[in-house]
Short mmCIF file of C-alpha atoms in Angstrom, two decimals:
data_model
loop_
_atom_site.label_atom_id
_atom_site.label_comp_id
_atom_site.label_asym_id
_atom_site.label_seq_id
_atom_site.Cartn_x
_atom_site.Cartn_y
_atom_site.Cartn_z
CA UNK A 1 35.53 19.07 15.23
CA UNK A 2 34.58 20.08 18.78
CA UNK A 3 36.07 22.94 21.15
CA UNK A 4 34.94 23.20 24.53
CA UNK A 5 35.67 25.70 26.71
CA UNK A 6 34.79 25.38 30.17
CA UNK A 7 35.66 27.86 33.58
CA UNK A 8 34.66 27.49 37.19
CA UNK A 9 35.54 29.07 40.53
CA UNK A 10 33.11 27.46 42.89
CA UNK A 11 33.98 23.98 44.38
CA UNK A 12 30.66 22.18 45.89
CA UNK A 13 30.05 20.55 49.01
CA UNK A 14 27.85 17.39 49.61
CA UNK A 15 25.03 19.29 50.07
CA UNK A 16 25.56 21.53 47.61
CA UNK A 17 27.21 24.75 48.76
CA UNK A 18 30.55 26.31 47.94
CA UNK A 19 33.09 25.44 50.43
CA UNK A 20 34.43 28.48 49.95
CA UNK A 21 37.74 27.53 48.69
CA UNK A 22 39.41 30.15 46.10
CA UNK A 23 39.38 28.08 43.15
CA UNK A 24 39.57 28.55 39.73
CA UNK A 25 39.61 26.25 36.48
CA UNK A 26 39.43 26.73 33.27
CA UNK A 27 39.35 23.82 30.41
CA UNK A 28 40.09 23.73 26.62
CA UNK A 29 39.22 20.92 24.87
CA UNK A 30 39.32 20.38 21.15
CA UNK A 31 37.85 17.10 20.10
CA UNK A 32 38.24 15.55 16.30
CA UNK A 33 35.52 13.88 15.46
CA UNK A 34 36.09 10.61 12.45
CA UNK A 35 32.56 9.02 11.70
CA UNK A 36 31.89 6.56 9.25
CA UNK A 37 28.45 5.40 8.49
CA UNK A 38 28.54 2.03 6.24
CA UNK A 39 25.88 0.77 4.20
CA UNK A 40 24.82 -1.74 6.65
CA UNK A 41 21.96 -3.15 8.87
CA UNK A 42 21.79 -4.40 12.04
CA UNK A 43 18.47 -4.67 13.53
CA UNK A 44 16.74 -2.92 11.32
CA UNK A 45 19.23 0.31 11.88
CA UNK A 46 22.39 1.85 9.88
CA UNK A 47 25.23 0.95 11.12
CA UNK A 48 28.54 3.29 11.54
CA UNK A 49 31.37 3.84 14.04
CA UNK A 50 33.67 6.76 14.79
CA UNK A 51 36.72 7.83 16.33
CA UNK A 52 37.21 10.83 18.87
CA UNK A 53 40.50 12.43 19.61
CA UNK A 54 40.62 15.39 22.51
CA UNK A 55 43.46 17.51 23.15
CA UNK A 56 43.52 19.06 26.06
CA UNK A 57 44.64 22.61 28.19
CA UNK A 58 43.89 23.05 31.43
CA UNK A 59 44.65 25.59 34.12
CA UNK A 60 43.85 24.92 37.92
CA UNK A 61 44.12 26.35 41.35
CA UNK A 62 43.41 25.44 44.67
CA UNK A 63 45.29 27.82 46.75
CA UNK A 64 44.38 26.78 50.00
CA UNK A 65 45.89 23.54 49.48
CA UNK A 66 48.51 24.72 47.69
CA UNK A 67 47.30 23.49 44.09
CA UNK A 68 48.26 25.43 40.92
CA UNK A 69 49.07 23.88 37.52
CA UNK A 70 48.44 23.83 34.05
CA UNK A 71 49.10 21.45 30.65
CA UNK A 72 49.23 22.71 27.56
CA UNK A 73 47.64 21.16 24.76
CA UNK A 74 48.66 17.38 25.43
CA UNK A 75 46.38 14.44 24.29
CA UNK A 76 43.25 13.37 26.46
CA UNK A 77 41.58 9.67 26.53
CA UNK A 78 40.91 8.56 23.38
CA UNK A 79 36.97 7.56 22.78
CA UNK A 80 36.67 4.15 20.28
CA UNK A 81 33.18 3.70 19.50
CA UNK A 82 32.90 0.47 17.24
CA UNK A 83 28.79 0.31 16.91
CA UNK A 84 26.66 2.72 16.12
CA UNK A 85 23.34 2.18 15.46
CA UNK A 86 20.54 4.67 13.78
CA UNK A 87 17.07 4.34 13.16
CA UNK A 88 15.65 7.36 10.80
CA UNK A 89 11.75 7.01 10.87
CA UNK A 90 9.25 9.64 9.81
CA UNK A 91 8.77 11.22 13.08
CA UNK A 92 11.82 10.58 15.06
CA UNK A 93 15.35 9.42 14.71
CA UNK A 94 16.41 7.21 17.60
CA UNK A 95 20.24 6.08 18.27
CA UNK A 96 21.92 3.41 20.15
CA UNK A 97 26.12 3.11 20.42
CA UNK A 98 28.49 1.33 22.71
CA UNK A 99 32.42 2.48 23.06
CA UNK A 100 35.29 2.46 24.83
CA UNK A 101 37.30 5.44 26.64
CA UNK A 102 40.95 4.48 26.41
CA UNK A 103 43.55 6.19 29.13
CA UNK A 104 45.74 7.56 26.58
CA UNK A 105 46.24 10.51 28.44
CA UNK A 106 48.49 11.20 31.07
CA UNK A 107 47.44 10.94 34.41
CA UNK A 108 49.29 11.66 37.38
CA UNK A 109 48.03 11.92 41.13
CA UNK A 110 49.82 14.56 42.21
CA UNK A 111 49.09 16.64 38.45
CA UNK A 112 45.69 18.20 38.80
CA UNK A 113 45.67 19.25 35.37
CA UNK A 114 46.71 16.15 33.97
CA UNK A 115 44.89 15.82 30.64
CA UNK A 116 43.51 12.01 31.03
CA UNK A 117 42.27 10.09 34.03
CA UNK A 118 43.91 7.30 34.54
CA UNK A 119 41.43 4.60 34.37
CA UNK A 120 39.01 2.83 31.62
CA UNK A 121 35.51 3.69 30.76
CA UNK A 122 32.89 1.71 29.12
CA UNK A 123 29.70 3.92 27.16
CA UNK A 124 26.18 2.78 26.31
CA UNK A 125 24.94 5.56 24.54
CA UNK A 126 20.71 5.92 23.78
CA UNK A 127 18.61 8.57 22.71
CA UNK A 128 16.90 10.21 19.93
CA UNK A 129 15.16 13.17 18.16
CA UNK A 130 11.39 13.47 17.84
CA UNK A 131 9.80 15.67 15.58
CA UNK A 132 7.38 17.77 16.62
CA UNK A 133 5.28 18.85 13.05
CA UNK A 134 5.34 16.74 9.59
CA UNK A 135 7.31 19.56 8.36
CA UNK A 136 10.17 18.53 11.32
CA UNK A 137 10.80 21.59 12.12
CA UNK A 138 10.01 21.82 15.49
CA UNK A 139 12.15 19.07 17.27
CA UNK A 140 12.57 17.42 20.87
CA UNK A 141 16.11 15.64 21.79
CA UNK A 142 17.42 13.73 24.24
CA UNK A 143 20.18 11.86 24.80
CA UNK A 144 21.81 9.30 27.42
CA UNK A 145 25.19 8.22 28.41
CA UNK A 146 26.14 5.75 30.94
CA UNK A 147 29.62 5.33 32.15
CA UNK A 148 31.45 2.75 33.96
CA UNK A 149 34.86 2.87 34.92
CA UNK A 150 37.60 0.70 35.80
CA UNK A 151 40.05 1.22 38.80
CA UNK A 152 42.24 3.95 38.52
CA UNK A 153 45.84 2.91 38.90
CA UNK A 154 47.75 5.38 40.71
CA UNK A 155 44.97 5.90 43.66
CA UNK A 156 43.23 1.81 43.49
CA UNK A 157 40.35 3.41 43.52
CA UNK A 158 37.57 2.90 41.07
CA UNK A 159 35.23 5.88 40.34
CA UNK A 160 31.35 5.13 40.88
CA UNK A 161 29.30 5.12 37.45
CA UNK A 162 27.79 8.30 35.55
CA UNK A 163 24.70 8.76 33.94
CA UNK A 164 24.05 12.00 32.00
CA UNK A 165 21.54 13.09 29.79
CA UNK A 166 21.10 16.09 27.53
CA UNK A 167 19.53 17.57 24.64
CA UNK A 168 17.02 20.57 23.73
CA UNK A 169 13.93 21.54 21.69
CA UNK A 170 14.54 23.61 18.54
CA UNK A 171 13.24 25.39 15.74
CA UNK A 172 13.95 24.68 12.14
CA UNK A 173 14.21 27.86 9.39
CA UNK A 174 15.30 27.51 5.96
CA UNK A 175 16.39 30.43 3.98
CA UNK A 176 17.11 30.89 0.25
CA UNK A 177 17.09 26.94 -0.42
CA UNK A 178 20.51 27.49 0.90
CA UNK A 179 20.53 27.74 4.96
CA UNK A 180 19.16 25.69 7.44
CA UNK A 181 19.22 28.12 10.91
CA UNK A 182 17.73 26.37 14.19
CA UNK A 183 18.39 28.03 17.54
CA UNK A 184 16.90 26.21 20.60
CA UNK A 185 16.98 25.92 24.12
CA UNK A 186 19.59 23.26 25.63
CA UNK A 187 19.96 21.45 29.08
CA UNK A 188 22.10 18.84 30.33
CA UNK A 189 22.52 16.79 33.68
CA UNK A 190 24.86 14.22 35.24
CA UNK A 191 24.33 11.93 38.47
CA UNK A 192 26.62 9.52 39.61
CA UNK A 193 24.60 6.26 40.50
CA UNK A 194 27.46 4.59 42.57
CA UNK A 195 29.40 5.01 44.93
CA UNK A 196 33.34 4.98 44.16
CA UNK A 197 35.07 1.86 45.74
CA UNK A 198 37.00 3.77 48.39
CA UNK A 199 38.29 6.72 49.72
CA UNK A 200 40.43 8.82 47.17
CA UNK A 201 42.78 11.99 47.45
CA UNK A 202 40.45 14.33 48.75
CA UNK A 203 37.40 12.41 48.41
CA UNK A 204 35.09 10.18 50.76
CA UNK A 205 33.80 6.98 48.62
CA UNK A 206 30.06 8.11 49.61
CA UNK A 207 29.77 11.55 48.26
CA UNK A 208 28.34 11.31 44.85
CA UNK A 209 28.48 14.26 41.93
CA UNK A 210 25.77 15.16 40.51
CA UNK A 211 25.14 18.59 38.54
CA UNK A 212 22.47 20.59 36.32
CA UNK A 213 22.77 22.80 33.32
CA UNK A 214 20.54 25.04 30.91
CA UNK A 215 21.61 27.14 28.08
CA UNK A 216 20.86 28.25 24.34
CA UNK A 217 22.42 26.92 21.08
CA UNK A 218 22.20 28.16 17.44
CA UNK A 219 23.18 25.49 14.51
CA UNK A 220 23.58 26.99 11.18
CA UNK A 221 23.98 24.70 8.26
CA UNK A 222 25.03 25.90 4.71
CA UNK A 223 23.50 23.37 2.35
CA UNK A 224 25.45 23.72 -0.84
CA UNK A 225 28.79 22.73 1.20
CA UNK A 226 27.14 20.28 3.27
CA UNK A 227 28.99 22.16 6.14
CA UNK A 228 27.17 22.80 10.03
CA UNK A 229 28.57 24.97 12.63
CA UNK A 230 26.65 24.77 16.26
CA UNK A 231 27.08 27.00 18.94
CA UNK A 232 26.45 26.19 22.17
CA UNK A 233 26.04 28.18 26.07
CA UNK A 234 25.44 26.16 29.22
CA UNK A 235 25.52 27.61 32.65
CA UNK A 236 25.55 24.87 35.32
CA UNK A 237 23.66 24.91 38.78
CA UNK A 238 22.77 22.20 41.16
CA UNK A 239 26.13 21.06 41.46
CA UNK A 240 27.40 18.65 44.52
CA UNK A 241 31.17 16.98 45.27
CA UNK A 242 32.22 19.21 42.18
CA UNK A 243 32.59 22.05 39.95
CA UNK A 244 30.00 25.06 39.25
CA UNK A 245 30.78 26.87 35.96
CA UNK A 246 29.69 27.14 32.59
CA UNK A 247 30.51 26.18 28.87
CA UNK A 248 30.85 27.10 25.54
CA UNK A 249 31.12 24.68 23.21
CA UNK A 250 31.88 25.39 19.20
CA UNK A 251 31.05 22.12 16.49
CA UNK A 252 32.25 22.29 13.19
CA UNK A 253 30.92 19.50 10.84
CA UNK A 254 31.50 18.71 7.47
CA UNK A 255 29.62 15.99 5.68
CA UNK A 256 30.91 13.82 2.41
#
């Protein structure tokens, strides 16, 4: 299970700056999380597939255009992801998964804090973990997403693809047999590599996002239970045609 919380009050510019707009968002999401990995190859790798379900808050104002609303807990886009593939070698683990984003949320034009987005999404999904030592304690990560979206129905305009990328190097302790402890440092970034297919509410077709982030995490995993929790703080920076903020994001994992 995943809860995100996210806040910003700066809106960027296409190059970058605030336009100095008094705005403020802040963003609850809590995210289950169904994975199933089968006993199956394909290409050499396991094979699994998993099911994530967001609910969503939100809270939003623009007040210079007269923007301010807020949902309460209501369902987000559902992500289907049918193929997962993982390779576990000695010195990395590398990962490869396609899936769908379904607009099961409700979108509305005129809602800004409507909880889904109105259009379809398509994920390739490709990274891994290296290990830094034979012990693997010491470990590199990175991982990819690239999104393409369909055209959004209420506006007939279709959003320009995403890539992103994010991950972080670590450090591995064990204590008593009994907890595994690695903090680490975390970053993240997302472009988008297209431009959308027209003008939108508020938008100009040319003026691509794009936005940085670096933070800390700390994932503590109680062996006897087989059950994680990871922490995680990301302050964002960089940012252009969007928001400037930061998040927290709490994962709770249990393993059967």
């Amino acid at each position: 299970m995943y809860n995100t919380w996210y806040s910003a009050d700066t809106l960027t510019n296409n190059s970058g700056d605030d336009t100095g707009l008094d705005f403020d968002l802040s963003a609850y999401a809590q995210v289950h999380r169904f994975v199933h990995m089968t006993e199956k190859t394909i290409l050499g790798a396991n094979w699994g597939y998993n099911v994530l379900i967001p609910m969503v808050s939100k809270d939003i104002s623009i007040k210079p255009v007269g923007v301010d609303a807020d949902t309460s807990f209501a369902l987000g886009d559902v992500i289907l992801e049918p193929l997962v593939l993982n390779w576990p070698r000695e010195r990395f683990d590398a990962v490869m998964a396609l899936a769908v984003i379904a607009p099961t949320g409700d979108y509305d034009v005129h809602d800004a804090a409507s909880p889904g987005y109105g259009y379809w999404t398509g994920m390739l999904t490709a990274g891994g973990t290296y290990y830094l030592d034979s012990e693997k304690s010491w470990t590199f990560s990175a991982l990819t997403r690239t999104l393409v979206h369909t055209e959004q129905d209420d506006t007939d305009v279709r959003p320009g693809a995403e890539f992103t990328i994010e991950g972080g190097i670590g450090k591995q302790l064990e204590f008593n047999h009994t907890w595994l402890v690695r903090p680490g440092i975390t970053y993240c970034a997302t472009w988008q590599i297209s431009d959308d297919s027209q003008d939108g509410p508020g938008t100009l077709a040319s003026e691509r996002k794009q936005a940085y982030g670096i933070g800390g995490e700390i994932n503590l995993f109680y062996l006897p239970w087989l059950l994680q929790g990871n922490l995680r703080y990301v302050h964002e920076f960089g940012a252009k045609n969007t928001t400037e903020g930061s998040s927290a994001v709490f994962t709770l994992t249990k393993s059967f």
